[in-house]
PDB file of C-alpha atoms in Angstrom:
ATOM      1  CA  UNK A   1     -75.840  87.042 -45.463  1.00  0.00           C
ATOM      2  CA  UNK A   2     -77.535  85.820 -42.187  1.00  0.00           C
ATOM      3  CA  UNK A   3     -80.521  83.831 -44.261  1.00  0.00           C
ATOM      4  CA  UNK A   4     -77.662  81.753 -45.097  1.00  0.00           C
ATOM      5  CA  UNK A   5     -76.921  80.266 -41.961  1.00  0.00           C
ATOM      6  CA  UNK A   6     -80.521  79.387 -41.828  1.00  0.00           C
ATOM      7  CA  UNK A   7     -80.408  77.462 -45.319  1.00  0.00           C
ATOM      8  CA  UNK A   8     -81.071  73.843 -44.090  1.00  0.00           C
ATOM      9  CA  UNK A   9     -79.143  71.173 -46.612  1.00  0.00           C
ATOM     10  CA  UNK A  10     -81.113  67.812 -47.910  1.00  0.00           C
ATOM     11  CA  UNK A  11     -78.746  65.819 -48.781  1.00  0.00           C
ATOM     12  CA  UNK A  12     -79.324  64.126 -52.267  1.00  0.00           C
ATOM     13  CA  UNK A  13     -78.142  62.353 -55.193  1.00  0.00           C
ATOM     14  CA  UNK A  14     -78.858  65.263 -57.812  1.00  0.00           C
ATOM     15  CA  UNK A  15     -77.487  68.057 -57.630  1.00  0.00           C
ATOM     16  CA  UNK A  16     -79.327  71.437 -59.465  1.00  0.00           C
ATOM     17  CA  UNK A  17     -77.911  73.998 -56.897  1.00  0.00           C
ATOM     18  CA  UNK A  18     -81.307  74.305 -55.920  1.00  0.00           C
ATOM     19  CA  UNK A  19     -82.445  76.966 -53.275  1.00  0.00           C
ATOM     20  CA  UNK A  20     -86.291  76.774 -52.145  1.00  0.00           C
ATOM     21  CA  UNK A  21     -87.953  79.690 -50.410  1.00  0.00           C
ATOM     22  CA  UNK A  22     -90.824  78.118 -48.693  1.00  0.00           C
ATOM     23  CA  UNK A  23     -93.454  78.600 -45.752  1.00  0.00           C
ATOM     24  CA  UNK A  24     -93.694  76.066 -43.035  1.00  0.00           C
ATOM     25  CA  UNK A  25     -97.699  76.402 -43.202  1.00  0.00           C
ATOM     26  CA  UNK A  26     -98.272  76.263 -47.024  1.00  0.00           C
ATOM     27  CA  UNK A  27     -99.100  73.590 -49.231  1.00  0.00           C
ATOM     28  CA  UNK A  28     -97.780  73.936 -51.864  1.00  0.00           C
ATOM     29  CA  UNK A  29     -94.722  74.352 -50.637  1.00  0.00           C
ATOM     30  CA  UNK A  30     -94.932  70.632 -48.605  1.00  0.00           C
ATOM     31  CA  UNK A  31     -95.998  69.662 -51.852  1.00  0.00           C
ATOM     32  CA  UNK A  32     -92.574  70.883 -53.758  1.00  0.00           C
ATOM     33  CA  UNK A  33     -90.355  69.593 -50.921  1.00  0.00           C
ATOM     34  CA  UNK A  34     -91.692  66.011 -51.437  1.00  0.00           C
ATOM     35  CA  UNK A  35     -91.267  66.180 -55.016  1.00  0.00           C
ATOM     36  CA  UNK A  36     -87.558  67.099 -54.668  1.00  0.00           C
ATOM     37  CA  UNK A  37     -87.093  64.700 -52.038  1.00  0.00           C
ATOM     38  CA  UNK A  38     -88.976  61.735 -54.671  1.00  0.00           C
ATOM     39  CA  UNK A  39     -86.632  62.614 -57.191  1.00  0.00           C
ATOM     40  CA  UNK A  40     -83.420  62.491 -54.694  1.00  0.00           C
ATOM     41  CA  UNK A  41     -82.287  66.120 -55.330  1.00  0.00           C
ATOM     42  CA  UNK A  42     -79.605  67.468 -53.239  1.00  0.00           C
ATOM     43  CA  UNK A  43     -80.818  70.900 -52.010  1.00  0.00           C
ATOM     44  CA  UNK A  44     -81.134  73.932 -49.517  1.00  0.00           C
ATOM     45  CA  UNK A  45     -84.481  75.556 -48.233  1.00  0.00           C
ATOM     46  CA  UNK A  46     -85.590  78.208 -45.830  1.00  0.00           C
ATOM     47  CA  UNK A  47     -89.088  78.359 -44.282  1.00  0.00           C
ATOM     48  CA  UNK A  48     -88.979  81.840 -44.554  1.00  0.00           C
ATOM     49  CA  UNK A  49     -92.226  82.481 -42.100  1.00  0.00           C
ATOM     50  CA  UNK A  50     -89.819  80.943 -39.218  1.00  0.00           C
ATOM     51  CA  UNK A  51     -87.172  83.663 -39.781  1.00  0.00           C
ATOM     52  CA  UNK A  52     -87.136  86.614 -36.822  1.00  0.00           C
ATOM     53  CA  UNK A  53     -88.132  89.870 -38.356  1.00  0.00           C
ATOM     54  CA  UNK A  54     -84.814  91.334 -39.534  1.00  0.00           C
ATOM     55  CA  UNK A  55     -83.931  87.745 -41.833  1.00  0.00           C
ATOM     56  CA  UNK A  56     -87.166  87.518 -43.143  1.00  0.00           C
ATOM     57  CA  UNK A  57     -86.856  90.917 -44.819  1.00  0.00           C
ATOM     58  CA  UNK A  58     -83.622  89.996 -45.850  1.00  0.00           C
ATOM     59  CA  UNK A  59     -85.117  86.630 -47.543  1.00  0.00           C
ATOM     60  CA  UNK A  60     -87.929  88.684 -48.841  1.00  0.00           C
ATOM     61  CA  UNK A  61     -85.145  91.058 -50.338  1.00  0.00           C
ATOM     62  CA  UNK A  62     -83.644  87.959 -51.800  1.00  0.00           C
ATOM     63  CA  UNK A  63     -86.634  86.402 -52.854  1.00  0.00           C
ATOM     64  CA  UNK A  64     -87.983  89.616 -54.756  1.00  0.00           C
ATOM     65  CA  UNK A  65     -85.276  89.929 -56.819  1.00  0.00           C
ATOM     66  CA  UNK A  66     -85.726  86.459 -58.677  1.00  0.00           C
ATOM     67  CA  UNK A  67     -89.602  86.648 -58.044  1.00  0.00           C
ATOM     68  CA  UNK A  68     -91.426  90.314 -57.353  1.00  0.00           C
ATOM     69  CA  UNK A  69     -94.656  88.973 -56.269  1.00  0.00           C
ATOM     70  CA  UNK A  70     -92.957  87.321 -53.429  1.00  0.00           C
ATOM     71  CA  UNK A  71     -95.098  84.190 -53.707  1.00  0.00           C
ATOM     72  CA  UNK A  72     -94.329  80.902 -52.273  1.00  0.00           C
ATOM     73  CA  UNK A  73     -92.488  78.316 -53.139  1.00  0.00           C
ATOM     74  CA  UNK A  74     -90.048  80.054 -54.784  1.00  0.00           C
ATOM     75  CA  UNK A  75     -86.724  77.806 -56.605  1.00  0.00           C
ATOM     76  CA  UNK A  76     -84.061  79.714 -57.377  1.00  0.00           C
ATOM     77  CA  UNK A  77     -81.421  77.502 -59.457  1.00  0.00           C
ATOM     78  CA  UNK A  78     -77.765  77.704 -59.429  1.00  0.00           C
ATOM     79  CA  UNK A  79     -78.365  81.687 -59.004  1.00  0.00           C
ATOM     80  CA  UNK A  80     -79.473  82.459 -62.373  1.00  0.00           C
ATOM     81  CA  UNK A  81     -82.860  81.652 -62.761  1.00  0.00           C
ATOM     82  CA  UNK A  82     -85.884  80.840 -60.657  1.00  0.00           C
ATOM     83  CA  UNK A  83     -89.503  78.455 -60.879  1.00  0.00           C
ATOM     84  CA  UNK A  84     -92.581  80.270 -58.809  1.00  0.00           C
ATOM     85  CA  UNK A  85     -94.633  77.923 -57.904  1.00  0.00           C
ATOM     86  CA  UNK A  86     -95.486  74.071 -57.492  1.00  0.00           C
ATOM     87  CA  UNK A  87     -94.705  73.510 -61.212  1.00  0.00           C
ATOM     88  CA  UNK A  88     -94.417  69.484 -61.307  1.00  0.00           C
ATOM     89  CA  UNK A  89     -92.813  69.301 -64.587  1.00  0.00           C
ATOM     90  CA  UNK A  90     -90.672  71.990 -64.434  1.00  0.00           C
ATOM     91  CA  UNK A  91     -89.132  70.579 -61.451  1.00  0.00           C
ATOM     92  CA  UNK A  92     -88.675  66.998 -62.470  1.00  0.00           C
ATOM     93  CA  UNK A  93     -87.279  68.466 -66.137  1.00  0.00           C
ATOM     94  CA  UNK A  94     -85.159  70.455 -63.958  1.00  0.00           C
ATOM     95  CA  UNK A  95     -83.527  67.466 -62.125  1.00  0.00           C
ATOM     96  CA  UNK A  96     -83.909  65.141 -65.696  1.00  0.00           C
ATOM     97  CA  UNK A  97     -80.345  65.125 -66.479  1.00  0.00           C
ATOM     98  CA  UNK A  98     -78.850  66.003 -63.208  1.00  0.00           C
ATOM     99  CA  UNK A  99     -76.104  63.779 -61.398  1.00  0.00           C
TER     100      UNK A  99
ATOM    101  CA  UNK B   1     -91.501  71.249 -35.820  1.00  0.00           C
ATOM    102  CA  UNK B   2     -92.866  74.458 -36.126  1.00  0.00           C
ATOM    103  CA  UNK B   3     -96.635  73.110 -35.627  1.00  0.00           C
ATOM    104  CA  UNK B   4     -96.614  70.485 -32.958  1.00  0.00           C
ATOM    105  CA  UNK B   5     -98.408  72.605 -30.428  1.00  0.00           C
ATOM    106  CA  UNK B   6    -101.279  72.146 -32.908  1.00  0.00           C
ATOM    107  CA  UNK B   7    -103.198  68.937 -32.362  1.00  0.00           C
ATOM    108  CA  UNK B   8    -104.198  66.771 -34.714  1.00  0.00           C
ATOM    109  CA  UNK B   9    -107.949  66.825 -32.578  1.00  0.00           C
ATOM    110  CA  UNK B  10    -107.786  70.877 -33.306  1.00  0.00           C
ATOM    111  CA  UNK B  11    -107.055  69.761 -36.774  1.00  0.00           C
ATOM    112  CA  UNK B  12    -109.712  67.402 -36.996  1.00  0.00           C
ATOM    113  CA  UNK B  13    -112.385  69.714 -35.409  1.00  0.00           C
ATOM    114  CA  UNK B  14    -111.840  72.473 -37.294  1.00  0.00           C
ATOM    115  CA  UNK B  15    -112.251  70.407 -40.142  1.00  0.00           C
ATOM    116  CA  UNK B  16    -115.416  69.445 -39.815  1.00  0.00           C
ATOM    117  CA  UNK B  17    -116.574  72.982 -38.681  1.00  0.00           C
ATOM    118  CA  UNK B  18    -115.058  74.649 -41.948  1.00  0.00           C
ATOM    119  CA  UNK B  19    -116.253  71.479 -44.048  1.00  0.00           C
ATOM    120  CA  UNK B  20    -119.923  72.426 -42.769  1.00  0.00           C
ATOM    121  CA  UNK B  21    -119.683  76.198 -42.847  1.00  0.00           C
ATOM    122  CA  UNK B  22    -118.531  75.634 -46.172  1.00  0.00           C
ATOM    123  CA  UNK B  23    -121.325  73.491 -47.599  1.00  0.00           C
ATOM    124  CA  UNK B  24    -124.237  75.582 -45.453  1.00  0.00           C
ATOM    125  CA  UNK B  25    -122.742  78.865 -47.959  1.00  0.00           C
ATOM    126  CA  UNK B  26    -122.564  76.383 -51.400  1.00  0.00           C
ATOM    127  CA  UNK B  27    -118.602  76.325 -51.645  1.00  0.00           C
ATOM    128  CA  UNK B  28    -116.537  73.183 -50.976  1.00  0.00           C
ATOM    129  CA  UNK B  29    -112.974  72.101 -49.360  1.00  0.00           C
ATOM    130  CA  UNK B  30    -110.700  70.376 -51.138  1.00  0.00           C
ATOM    131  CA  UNK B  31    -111.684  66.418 -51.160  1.00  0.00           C
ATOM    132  CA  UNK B  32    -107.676  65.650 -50.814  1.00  0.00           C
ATOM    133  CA  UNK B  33    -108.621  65.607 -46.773  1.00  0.00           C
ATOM    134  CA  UNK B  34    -104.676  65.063 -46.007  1.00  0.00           C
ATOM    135  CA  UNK B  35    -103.943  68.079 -48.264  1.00  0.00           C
ATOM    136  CA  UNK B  36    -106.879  69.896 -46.980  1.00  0.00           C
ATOM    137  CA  UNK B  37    -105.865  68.710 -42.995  1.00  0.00           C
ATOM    138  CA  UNK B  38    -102.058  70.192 -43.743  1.00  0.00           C
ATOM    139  CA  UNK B  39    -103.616  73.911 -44.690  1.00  0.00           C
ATOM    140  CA  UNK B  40    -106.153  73.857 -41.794  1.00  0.00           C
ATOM    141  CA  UNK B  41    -103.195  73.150 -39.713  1.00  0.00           C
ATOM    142  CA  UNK B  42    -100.988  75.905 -41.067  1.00  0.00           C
ATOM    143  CA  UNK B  43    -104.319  78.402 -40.359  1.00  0.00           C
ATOM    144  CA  UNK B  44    -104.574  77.320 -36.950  1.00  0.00           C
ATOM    145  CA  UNK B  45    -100.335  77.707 -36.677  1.00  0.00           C
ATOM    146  CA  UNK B  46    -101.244  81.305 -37.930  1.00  0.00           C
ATOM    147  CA  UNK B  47    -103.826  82.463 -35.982  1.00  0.00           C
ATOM    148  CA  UNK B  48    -101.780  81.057 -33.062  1.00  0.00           C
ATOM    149  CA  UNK B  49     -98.909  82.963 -33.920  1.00  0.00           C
ATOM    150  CA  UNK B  50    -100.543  86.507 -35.432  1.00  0.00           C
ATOM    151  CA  UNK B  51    -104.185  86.142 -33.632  1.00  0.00           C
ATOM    152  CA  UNK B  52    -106.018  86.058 -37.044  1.00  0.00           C
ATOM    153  CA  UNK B  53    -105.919  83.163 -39.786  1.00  0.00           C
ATOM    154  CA  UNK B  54    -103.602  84.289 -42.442  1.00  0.00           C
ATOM    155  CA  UNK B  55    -103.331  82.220 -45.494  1.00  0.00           C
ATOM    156  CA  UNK B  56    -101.091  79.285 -44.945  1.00  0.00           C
ATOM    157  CA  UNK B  57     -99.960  79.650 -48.444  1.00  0.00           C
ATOM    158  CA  UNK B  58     -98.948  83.727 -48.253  1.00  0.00           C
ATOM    159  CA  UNK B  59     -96.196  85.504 -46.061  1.00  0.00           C
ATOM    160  CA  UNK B  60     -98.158  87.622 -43.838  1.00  0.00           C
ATOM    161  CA  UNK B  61     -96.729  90.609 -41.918  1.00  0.00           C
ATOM    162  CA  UNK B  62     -98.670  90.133 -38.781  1.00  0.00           C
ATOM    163  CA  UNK B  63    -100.280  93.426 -38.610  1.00  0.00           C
ATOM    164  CA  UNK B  64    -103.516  92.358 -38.924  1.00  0.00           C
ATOM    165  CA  UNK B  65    -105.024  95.762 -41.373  1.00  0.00           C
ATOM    166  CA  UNK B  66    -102.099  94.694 -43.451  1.00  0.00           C
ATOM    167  CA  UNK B  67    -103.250  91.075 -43.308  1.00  0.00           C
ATOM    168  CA  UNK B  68    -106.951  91.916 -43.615  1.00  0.00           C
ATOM    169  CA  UNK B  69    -107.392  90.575 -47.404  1.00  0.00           C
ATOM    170  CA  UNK B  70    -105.611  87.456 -47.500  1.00  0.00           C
ATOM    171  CA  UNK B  71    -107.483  86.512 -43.606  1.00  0.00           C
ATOM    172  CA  UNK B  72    -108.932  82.766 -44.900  1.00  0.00           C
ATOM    173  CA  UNK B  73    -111.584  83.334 -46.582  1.00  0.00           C
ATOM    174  CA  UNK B  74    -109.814  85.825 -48.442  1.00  0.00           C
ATOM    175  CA  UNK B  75    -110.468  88.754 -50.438  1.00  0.00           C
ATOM    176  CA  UNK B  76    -109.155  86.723 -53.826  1.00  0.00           C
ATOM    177  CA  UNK B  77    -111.465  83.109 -53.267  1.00  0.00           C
ATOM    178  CA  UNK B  78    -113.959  83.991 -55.327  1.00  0.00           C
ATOM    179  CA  UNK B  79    -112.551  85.269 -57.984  1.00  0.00           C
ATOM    180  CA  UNK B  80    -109.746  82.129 -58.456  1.00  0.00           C
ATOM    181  CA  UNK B  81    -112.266  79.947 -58.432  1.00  0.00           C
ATOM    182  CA  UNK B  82    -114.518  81.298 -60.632  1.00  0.00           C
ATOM    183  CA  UNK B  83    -111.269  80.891 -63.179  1.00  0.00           C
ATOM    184  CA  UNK B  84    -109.036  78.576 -61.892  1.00  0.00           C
ATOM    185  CA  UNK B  85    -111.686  76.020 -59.758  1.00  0.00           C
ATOM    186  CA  UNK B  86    -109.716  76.380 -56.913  1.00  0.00           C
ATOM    187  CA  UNK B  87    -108.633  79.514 -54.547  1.00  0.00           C
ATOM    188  CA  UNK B  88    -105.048  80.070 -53.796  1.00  0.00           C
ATOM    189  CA  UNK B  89    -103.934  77.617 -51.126  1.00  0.00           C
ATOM    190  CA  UNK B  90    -106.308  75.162 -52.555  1.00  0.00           C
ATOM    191  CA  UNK B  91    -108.412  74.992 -49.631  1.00  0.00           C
ATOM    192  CA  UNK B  92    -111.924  75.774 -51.342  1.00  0.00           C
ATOM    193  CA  UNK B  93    -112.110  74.031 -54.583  1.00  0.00           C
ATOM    194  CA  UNK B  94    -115.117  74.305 -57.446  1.00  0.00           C
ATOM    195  CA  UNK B  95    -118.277  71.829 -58.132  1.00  0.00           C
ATOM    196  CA  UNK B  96    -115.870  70.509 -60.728  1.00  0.00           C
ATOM    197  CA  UNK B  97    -112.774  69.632 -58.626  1.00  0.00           C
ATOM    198  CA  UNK B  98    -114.837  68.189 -55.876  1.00  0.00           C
ATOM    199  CA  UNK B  99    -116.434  65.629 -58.193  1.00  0.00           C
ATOM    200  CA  UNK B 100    -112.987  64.826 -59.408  1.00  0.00           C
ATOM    201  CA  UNK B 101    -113.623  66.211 -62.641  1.00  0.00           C
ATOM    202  CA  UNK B 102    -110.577  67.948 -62.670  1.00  0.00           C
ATOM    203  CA  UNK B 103    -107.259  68.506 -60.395  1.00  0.00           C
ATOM    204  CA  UNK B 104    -106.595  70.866 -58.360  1.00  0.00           C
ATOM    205  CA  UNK B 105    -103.637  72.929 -59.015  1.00  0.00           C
ATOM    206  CA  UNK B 106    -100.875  75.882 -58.243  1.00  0.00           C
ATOM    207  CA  UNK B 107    -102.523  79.207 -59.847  1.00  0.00           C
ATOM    208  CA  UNK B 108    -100.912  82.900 -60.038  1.00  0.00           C
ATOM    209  CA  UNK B 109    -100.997  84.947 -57.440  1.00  0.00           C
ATOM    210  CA  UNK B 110    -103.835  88.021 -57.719  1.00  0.00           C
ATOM    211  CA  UNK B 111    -103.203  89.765 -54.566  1.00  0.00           C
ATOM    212  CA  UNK B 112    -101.465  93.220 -55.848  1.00  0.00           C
ATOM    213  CA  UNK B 113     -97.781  93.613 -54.517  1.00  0.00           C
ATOM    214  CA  UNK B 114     -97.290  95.723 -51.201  1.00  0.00           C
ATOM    215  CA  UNK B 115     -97.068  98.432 -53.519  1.00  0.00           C
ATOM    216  CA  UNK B 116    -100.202  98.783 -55.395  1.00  0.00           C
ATOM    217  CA  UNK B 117    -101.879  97.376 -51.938  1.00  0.00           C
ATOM    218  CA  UNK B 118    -100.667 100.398 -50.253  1.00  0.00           C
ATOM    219  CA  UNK B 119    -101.895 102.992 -52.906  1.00  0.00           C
ATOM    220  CA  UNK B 120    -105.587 101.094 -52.658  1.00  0.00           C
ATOM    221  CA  UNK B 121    -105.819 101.074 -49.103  1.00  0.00           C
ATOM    222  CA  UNK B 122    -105.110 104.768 -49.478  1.00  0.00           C
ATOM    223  CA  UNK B 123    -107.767 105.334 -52.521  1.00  0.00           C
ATOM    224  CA  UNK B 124    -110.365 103.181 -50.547  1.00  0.00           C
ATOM    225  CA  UNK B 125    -111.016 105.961 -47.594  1.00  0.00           C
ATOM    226  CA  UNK B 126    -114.456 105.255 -45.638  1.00  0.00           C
ATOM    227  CA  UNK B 127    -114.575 108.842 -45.512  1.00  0.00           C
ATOM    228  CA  UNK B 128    -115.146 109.096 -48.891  1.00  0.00           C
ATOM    229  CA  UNK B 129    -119.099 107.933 -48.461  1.00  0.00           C
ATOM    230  CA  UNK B 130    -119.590 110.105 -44.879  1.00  0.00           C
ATOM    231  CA  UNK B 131    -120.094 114.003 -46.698  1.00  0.00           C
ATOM    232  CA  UNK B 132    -121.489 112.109 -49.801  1.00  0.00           C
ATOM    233  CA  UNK B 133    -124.927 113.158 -50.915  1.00  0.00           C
ATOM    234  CA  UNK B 134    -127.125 110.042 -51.208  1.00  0.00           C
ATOM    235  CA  UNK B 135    -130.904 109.651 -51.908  1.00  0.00           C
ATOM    236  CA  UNK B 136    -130.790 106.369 -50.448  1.00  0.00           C
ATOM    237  CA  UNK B 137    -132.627 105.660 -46.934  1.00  0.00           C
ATOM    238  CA  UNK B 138    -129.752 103.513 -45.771  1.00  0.00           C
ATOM    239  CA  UNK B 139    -126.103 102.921 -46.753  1.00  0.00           C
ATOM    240  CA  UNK B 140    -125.270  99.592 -49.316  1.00  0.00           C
ATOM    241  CA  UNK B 141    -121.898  97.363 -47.216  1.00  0.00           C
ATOM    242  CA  UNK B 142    -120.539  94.700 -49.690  1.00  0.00           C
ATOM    243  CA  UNK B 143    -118.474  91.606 -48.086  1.00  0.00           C
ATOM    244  CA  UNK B 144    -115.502  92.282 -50.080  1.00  0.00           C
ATOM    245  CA  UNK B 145    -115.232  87.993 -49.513  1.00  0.00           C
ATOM    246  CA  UNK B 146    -118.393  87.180 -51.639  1.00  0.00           C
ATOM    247  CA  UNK B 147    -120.051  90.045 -52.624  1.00  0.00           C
ATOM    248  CA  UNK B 148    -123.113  90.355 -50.699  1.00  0.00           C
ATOM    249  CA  UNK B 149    -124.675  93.192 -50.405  1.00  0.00           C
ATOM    250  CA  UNK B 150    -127.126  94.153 -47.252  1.00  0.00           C
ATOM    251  CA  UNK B 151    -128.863  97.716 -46.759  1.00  0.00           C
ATOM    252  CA  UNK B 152    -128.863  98.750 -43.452  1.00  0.00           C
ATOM    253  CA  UNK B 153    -127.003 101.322 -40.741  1.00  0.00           C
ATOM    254  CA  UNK B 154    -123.449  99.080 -40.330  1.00  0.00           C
ATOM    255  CA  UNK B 155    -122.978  95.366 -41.885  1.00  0.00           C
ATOM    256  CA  UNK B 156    -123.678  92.671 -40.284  1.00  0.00           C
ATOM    257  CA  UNK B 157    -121.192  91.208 -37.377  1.00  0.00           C
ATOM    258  CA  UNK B 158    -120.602  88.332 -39.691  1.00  0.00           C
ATOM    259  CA  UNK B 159    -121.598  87.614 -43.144  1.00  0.00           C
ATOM    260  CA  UNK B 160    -124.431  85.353 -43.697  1.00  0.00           C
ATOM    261  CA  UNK B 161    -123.309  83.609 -46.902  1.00  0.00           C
ATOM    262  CA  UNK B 162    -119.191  83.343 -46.182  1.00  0.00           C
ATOM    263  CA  UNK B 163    -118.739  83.948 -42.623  1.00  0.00           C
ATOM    264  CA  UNK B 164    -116.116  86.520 -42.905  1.00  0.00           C
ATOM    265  CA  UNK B 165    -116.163  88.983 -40.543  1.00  0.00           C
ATOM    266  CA  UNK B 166    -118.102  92.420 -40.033  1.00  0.00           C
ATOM    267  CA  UNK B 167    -114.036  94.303 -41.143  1.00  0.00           C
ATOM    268  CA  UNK B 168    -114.284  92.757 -44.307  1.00  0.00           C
ATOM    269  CA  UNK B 169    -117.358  94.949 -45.405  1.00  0.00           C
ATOM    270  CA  UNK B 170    -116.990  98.034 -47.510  1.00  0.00           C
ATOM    271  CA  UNK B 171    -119.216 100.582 -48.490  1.00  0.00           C
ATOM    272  CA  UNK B 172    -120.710  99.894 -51.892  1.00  0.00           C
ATOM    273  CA  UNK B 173    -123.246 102.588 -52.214  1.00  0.00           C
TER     274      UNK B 173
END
């Protein structure tokens, strides 16, 4: 999958084989990357509004099938389940008892 | 980074232009100003890059008809903060949240999917008014933004109360 090779990697202590959908303008989403960089997670994200036309729909594809609406940020973790949303204590449960 | 062609002077100006525009109409911006500076920013990186202001928070497709309802102010403000304080993005915030009373924070998403958006836009024909029999002198527009309501030949080129723009009207009677 081409998204792939756009994944960028932060490097981290914790690992939750977390993916984060984001957009490079939103909130939110600047909001959820800080939090996973606070609590040291290791991680991949996309900014998905940077992508040319033909990976976006792909990410969109990708994104919709963990999330329908779409919305941004979207976690998807270790490839079985996903978080919509800045949810704060989700996220830090999520990384809790991670090594 | 993606933004660095917009300055931090844009930034600041348009600030202060949406901070007044705001008040003048009785909503408010977020009092987090480095929260509220990063969304501005992302508007300004949108309407840079599509030519209208998307919502920083939402994936717009560029086409701007597409785009229309979720073009900052957008169609879903008034209702989020009616129930949640706050709209989407978190730019305009309630009486409540400015005052510190309470937080601002992530709420669902109440734009439709593409799908149901599609079947609307459909459903929602202008021409629907233009053969219809009306005893009224002139036609009713409603700013789909706020809800006002004016009687007269074509809306207004911008609303009075929100600012959105004259496309944002739709027939109400």
């Amino acid at each position: 999958m081409s998204v792939k090779k756009h994944l960028k990697h932060v490097k981290g202590k914790k690992k939750g084989g977390i993916t984060l959908y984001a957009l490079s303008t939103c909130g939110w989403c600047k909001k959820t990357k800080g939090l996973l960089n606070d609590l040291q997670a290791d991680y991949h994200y996309v900014d998905v509004d940077l992508l040319a036309d033909d990976e976006q729909a792909e990410a969109v594809a990708e994104i919709t099938k963990w999330n329908p609406e779409c919305s941004f940020p979207t976690l998807v973790i270790d490839n079985s389940r996903c978080i919509v949303g800045f949810k704060e204590q989700e996220i830090r449960g999520l990384l809790k008892d991670a090594e | 980074m993606p933004n660095r062609e917009i300055s931090e002077a844009q930034v600041d100006a348009e600030y202060q232009r949406l901070k007044a525009e705001a008040e003048s109409g009785g909503y408010h911006l977020n009092p987090d100003v480095a929260f509220t500076k990063d969304l501005i920013r992302g508007l300004l990186a949108n309407e840079a890059r599509y030519g209208h202001g998307a919502c920083p928070c939402r994936l717009a497709s560029g086409i701007k008809d597409d785009d229309l309802d979720i073009i900052c102010p957008c169609d879903y403000r008034d209702p989020d903060l009616s129930e949640y304080g706050s709209c989407y993005c978190a730019l305009y915030v309630s009486g409540a949240i400015l005052r510190g009373e309470k937080a601002a924070q992530a709420i669902p998403e109440r734009r439709p999917p593409e799908s149901e958006r599609r079947g609307m836009k459909a459903g929602r024909s202008p021409r629907h008014f233009t053969t219809r029999e009306t005893s009224l002198a002139y036609p009713v527009w409603r700013c789909k933004v706020c809800g006002y309501l004016c009687a007269r030949e074509e809306p207004p080129e911008q609303c009075p109360i929100c600012k959105a723009k004259k496309e944002r009207f739709e027939r109400f009677m």
